[in-house]
mmCIF file of C-alpha atoms and ligand atoms in Angstrom:
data_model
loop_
_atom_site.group_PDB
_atom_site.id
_atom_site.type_symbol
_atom_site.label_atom_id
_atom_site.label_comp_id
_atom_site.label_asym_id
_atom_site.label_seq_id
_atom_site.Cartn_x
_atom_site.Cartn_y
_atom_site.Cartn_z
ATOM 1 C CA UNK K 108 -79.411 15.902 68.189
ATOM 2 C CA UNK K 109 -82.869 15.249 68.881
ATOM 3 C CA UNK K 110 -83.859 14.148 72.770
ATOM 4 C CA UNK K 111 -87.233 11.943 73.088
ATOM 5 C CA UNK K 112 -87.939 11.418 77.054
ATOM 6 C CA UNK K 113 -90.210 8.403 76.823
ATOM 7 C CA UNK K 114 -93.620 9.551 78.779
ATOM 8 C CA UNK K 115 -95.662 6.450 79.744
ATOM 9 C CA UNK K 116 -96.818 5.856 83.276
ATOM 10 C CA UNK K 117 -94.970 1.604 83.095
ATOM 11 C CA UNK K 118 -91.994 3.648 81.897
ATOM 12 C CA UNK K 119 -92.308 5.787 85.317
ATOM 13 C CA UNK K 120 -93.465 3.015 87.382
ATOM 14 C CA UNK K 121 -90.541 0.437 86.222
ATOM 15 C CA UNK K 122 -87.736 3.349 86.442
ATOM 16 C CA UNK K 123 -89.228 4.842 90.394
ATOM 17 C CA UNK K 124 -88.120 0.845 91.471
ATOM 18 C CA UNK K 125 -85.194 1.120 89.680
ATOM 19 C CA UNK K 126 -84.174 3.798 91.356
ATOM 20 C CA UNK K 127 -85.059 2.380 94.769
ATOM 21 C CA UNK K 128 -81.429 1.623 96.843
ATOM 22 C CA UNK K 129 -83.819 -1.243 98.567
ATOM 23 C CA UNK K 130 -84.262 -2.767 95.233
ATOM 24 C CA UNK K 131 -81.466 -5.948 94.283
ATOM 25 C CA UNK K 132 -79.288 -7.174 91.519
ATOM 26 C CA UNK K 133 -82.129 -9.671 90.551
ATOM 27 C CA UNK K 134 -85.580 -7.460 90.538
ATOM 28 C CA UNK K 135 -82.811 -4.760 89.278
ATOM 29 C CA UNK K 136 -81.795 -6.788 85.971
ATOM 30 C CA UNK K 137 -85.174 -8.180 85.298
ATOM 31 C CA UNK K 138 -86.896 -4.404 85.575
ATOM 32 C CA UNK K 139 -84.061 -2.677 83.245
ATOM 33 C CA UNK K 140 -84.699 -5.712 80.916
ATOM 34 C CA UNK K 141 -88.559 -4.613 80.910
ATOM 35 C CA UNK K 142 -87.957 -0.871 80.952
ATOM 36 C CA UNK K 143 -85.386 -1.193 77.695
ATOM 37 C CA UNK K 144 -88.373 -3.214 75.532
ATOM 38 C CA UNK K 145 -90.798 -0.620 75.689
ATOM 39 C CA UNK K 146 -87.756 2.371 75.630
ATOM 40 C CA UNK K 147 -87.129 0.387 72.142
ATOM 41 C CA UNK K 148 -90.555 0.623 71.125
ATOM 42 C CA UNK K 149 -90.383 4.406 70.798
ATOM 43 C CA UNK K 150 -86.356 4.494 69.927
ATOM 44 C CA UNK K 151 -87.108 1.791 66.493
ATOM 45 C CA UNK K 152 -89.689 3.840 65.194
ATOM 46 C CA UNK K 153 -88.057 5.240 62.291
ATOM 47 C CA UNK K 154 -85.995 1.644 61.572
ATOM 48 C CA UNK K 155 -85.845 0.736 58.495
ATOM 49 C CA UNK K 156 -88.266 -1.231 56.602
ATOM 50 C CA UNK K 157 -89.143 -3.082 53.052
ATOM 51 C CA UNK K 158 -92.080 -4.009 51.012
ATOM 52 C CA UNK K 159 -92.499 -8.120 51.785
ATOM 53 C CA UNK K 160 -95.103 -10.111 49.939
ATOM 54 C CA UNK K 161 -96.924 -12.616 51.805
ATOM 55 C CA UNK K 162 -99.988 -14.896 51.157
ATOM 56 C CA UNK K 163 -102.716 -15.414 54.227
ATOM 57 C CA UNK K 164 -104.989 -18.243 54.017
ATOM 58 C CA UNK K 165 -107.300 -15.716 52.554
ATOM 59 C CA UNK K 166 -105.064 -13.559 50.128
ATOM 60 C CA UNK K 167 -101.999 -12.249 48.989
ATOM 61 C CA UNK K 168 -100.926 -8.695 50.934
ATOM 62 C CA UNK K 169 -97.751 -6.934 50.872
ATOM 63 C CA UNK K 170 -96.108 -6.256 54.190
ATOM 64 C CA UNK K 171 -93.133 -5.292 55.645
ATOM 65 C CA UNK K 172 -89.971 -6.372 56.806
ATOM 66 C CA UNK K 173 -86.652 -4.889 58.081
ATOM 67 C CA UNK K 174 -84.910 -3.121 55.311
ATOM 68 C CA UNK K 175 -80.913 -4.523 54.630
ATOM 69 C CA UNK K 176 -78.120 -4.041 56.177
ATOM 70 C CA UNK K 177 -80.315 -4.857 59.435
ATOM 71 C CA UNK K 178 -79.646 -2.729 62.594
ATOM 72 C CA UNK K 179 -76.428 -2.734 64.310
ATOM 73 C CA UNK K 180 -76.977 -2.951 68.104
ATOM 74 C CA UNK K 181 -74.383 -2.139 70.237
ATOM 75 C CA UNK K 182 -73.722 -2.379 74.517
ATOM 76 C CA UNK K 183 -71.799 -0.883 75.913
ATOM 77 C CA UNK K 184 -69.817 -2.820 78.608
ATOM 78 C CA UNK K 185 -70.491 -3.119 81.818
ATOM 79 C CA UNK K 186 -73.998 -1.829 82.031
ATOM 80 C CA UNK K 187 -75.340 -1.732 78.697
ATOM 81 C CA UNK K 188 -75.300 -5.624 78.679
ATOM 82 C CA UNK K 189 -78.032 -5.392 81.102
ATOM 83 C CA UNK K 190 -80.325 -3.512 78.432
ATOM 84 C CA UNK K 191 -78.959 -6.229 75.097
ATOM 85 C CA UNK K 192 -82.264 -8.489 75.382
ATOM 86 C CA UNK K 193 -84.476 -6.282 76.240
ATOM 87 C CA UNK K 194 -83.364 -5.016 72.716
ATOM 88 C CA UNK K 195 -83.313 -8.103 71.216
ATOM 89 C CA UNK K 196 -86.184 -9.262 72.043
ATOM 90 C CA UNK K 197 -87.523 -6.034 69.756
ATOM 91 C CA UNK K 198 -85.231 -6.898 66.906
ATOM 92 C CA UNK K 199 -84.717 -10.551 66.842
ATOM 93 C CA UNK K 200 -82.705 -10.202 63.644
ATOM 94 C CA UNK K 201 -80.364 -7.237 64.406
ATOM 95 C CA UNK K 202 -76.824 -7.873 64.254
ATOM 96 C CA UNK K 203 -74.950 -7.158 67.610
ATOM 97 C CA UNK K 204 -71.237 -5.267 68.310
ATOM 98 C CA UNK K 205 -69.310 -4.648 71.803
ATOM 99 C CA UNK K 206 -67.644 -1.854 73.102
ATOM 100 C CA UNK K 207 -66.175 -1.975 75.968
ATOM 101 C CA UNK K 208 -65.590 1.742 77.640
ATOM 102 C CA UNK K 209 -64.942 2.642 81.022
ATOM 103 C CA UNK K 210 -65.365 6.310 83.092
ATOM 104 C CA UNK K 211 -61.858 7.012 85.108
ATOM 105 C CA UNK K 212 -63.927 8.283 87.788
ATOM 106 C CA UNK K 213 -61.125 11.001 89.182
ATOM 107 C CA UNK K 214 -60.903 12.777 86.051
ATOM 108 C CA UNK K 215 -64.299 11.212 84.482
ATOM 109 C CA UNK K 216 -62.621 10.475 81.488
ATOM 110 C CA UNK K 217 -64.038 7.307 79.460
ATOM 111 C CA UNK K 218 -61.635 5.190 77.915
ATOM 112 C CA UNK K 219 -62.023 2.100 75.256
ATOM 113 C CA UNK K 220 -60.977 -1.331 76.560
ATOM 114 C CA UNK K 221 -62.518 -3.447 74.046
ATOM 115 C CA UNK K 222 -64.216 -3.646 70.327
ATOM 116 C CA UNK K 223 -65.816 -6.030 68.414
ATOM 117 C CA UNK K 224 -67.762 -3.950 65.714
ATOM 118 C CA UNK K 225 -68.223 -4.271 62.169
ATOM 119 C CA UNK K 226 -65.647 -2.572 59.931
ATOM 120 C CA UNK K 227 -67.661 -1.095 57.691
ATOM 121 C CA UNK K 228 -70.929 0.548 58.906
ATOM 122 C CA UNK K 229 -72.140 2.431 55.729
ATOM 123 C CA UNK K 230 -75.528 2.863 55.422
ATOM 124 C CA UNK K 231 -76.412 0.835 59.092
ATOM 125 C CA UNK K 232 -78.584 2.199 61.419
ATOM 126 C CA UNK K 233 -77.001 1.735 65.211
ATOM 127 C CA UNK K 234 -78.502 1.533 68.221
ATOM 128 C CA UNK K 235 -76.285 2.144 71.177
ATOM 129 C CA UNK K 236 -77.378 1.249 74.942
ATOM 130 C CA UNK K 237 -76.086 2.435 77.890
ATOM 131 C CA UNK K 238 -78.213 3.474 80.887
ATOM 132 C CA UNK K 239 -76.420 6.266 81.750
ATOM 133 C CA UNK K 240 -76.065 9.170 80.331
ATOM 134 C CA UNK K 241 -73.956 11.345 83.269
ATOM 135 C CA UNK K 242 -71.115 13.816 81.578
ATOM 136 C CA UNK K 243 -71.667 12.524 78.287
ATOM 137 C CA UNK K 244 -68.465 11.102 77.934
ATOM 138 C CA UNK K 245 -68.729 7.589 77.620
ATOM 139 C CA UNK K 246 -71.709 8.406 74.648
ATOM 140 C CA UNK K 247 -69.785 11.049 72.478
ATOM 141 C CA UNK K 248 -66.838 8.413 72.466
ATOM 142 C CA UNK K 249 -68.952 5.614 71.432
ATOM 143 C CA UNK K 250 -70.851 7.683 68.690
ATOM 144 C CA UNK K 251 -67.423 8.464 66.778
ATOM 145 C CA UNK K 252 -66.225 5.458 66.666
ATOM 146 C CA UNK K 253 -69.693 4.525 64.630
ATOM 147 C CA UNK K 254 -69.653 7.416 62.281
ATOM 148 C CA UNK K 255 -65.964 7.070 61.628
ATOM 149 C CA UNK K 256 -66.828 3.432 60.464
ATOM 150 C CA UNK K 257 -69.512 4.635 58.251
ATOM 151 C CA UNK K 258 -72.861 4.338 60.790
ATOM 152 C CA UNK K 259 -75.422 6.990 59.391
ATOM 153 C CA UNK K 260 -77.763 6.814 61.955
ATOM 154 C CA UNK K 261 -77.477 6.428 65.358
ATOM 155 C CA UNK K 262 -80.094 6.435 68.208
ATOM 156 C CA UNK K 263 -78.899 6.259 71.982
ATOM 157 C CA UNK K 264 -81.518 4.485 74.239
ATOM 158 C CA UNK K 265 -80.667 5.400 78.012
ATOM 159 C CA UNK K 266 -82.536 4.727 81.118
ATOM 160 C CA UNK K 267 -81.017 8.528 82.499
ATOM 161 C CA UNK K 268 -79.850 11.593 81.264
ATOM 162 C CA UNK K 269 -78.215 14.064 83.287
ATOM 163 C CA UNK K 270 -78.952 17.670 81.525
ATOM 164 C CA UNK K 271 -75.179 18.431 81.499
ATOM 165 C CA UNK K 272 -74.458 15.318 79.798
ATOM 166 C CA UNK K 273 -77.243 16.102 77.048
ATOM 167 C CA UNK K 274 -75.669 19.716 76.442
ATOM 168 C CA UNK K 275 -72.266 18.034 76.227
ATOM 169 C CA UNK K 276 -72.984 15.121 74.111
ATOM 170 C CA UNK K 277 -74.761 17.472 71.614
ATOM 171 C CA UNK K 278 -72.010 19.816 71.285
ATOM 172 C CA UNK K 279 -69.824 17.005 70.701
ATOM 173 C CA UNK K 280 -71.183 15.663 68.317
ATOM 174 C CA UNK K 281 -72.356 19.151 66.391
ATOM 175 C CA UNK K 282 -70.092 18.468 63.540
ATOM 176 C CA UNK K 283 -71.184 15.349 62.569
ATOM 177 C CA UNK K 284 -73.428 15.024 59.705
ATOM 178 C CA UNK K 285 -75.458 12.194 60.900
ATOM 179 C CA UNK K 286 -78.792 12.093 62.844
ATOM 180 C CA UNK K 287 -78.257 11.061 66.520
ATOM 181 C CA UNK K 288 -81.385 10.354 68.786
ATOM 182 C CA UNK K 289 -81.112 9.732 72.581
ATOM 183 C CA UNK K 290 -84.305 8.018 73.855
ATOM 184 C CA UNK K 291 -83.827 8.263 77.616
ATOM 185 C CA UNK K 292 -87.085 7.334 80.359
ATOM 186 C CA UNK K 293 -86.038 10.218 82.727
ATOM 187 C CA UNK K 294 -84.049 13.425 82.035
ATOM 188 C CA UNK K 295 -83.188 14.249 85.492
ATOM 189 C CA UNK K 296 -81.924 17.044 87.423
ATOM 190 C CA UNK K 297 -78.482 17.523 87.417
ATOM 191 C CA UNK K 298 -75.050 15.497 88.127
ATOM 192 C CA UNK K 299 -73.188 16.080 91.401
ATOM 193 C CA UNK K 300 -69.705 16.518 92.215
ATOM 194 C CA UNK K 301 -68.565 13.054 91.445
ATOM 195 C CA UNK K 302 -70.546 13.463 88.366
ATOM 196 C CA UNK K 303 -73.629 10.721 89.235
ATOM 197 C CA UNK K 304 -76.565 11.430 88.010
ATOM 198 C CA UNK K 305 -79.193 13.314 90.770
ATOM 199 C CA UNK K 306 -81.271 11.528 91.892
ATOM 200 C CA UNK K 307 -80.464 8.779 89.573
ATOM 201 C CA UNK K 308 -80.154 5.196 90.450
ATOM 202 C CA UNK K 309 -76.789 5.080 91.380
ATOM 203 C CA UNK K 310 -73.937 2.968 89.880
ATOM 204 C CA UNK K 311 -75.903 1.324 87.260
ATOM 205 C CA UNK K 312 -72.935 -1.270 86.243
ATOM 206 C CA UNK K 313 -72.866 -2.247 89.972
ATOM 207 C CA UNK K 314 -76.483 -2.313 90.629
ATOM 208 C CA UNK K 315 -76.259 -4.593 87.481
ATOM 209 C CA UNK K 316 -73.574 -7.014 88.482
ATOM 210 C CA UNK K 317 -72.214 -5.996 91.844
ATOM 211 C CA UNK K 318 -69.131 -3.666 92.682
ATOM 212 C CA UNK K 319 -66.595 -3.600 90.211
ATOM 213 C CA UNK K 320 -62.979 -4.323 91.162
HETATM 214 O O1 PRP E 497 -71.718 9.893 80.678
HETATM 215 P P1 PRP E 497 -70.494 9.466 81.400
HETATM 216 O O2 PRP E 497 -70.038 10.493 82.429
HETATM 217 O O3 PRP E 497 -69.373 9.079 80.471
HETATM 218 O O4 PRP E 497 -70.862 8.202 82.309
HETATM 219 C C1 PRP E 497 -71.690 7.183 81.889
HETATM 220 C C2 PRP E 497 -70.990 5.864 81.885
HETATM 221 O O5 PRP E 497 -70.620 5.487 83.224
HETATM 222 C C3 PRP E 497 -71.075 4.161 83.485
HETATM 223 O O6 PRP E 497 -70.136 3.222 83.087
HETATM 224 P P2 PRP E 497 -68.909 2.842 84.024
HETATM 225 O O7 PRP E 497 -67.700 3.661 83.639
HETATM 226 O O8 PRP E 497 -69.318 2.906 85.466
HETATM 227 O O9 PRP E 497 -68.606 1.355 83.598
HETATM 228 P P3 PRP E 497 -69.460 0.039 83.927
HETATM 229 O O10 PRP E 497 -70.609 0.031 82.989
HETATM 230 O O11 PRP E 497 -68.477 -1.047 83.707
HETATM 231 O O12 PRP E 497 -69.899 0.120 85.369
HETATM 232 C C4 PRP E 497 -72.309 4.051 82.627
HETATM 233 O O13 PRP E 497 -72.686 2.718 82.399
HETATM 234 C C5 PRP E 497 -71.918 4.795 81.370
HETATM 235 O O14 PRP E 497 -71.257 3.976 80.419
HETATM 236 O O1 URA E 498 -75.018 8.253 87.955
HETATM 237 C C1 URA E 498 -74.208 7.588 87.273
HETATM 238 C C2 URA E 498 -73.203 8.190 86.493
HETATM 239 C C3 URA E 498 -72.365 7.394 85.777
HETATM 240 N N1 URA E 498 -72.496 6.049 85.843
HETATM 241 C C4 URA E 498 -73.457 5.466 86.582
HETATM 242 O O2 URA E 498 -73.562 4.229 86.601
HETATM 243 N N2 URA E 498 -74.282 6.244 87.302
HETATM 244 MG MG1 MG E 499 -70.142 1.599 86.574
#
């Protein structure tokens, strides 16, 4: 598993407000929205491409395009539907799948309460978002389900990392024989007790949307 922690000082600047408990839902959305276009600048720069001929006014030149099956992005509910158009607005043409996975947050556990995703995923590169990468969990759950529908390539874009969850997630997913990239803006320094990320940002899903139910 490779780790890329995006080093750019908007990247800083956009996440230190992020983090800010003073900041709300509304400057909250619209930064994570900003902060997730240029984390996808770095995290597509091995996608896929193709040779594409085009004319200019002036001549013909051969280009690029995105190489088929197009990328395979994929939220993950709650919180990773704040980061989907910041994506998109990257890779217009991507196709998009849902999971829906949720942390028990007694035992930290995630479990799967919804999926909409392709059924066959050979030979697609995925991108997953989630902003939070705390135990791990949540990530190495969401990573087998791609690989055991074929996905073989898979790049995690995260606003956070917790260090633990890095260790974790890569040991988890040590057997697999697929490259898996986490592009986070900030590895921080450690999770506490209740396994949040220090210092974090908090409850990203809530900061998102407001306290959950
Ligand atoms: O690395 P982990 O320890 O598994 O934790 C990270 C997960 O926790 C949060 O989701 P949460 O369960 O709060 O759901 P939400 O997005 O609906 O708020 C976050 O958005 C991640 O998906
Ligand atoms: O710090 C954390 C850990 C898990 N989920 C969050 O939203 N924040
Ligand atoms: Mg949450």
């Amino acid at each position: 598993m490779r780790t890329h922690v995006v080093d750019h000082p908007l990247v800083h600047h956009k996440l230190t407000v992020l983090r800010d408990e003073r900041t709300d839902s509304p400057t909250f959305r619209s930064l994570a929205d900003e902060l997730v276009t240029l984390l996808a600048y770095e995290a597509t720069r091995d996608v896929r491409v193709e040779p594409v001929e085009v004319t200019t006014p002036v001549a013909p030149v051969t280009g690029v395009g995105l190489a088929t099956p197009k990328p395979l992005v994929v939220p993950i509910l709650r919180a990773g539907l704040g980061m989907l158009d910041g994506m998109m607005r990257l890779l217009p043409t991507a196709e998009v799948g849902f999971l829906g996975m949720v942390r028990n947050e007694e035992t930290l556990e995630a479990s799967t309460y919804a999926e909409r995703l392709p059924d066959d995923l050979s030979g697609r590169q995925c991108y997953v978002l989630d902003p939070m990468l705390a135990t791990g969990g949540t990530l190495a759950a969401a990573i087998r389900f791609l690989t055991d529908r074929g996905a073989d390539d898979i790049t995690c874009i995260c606003l956070l990392a917790a260090p633990e969850g890095c260790a974790n997630l890569e040991a988890g997913v040590a057997g697999l024989d697929v490259p898996i990239t986490v592009v986070t803006a900030a590895l921080d320094e450690r999770l506490n007790e209740k396994g949040y990320i220090v210092p974090g940002l908090g409850d990203a899903g809530d900061r998102l949307y407001g306290i959950a139910g």
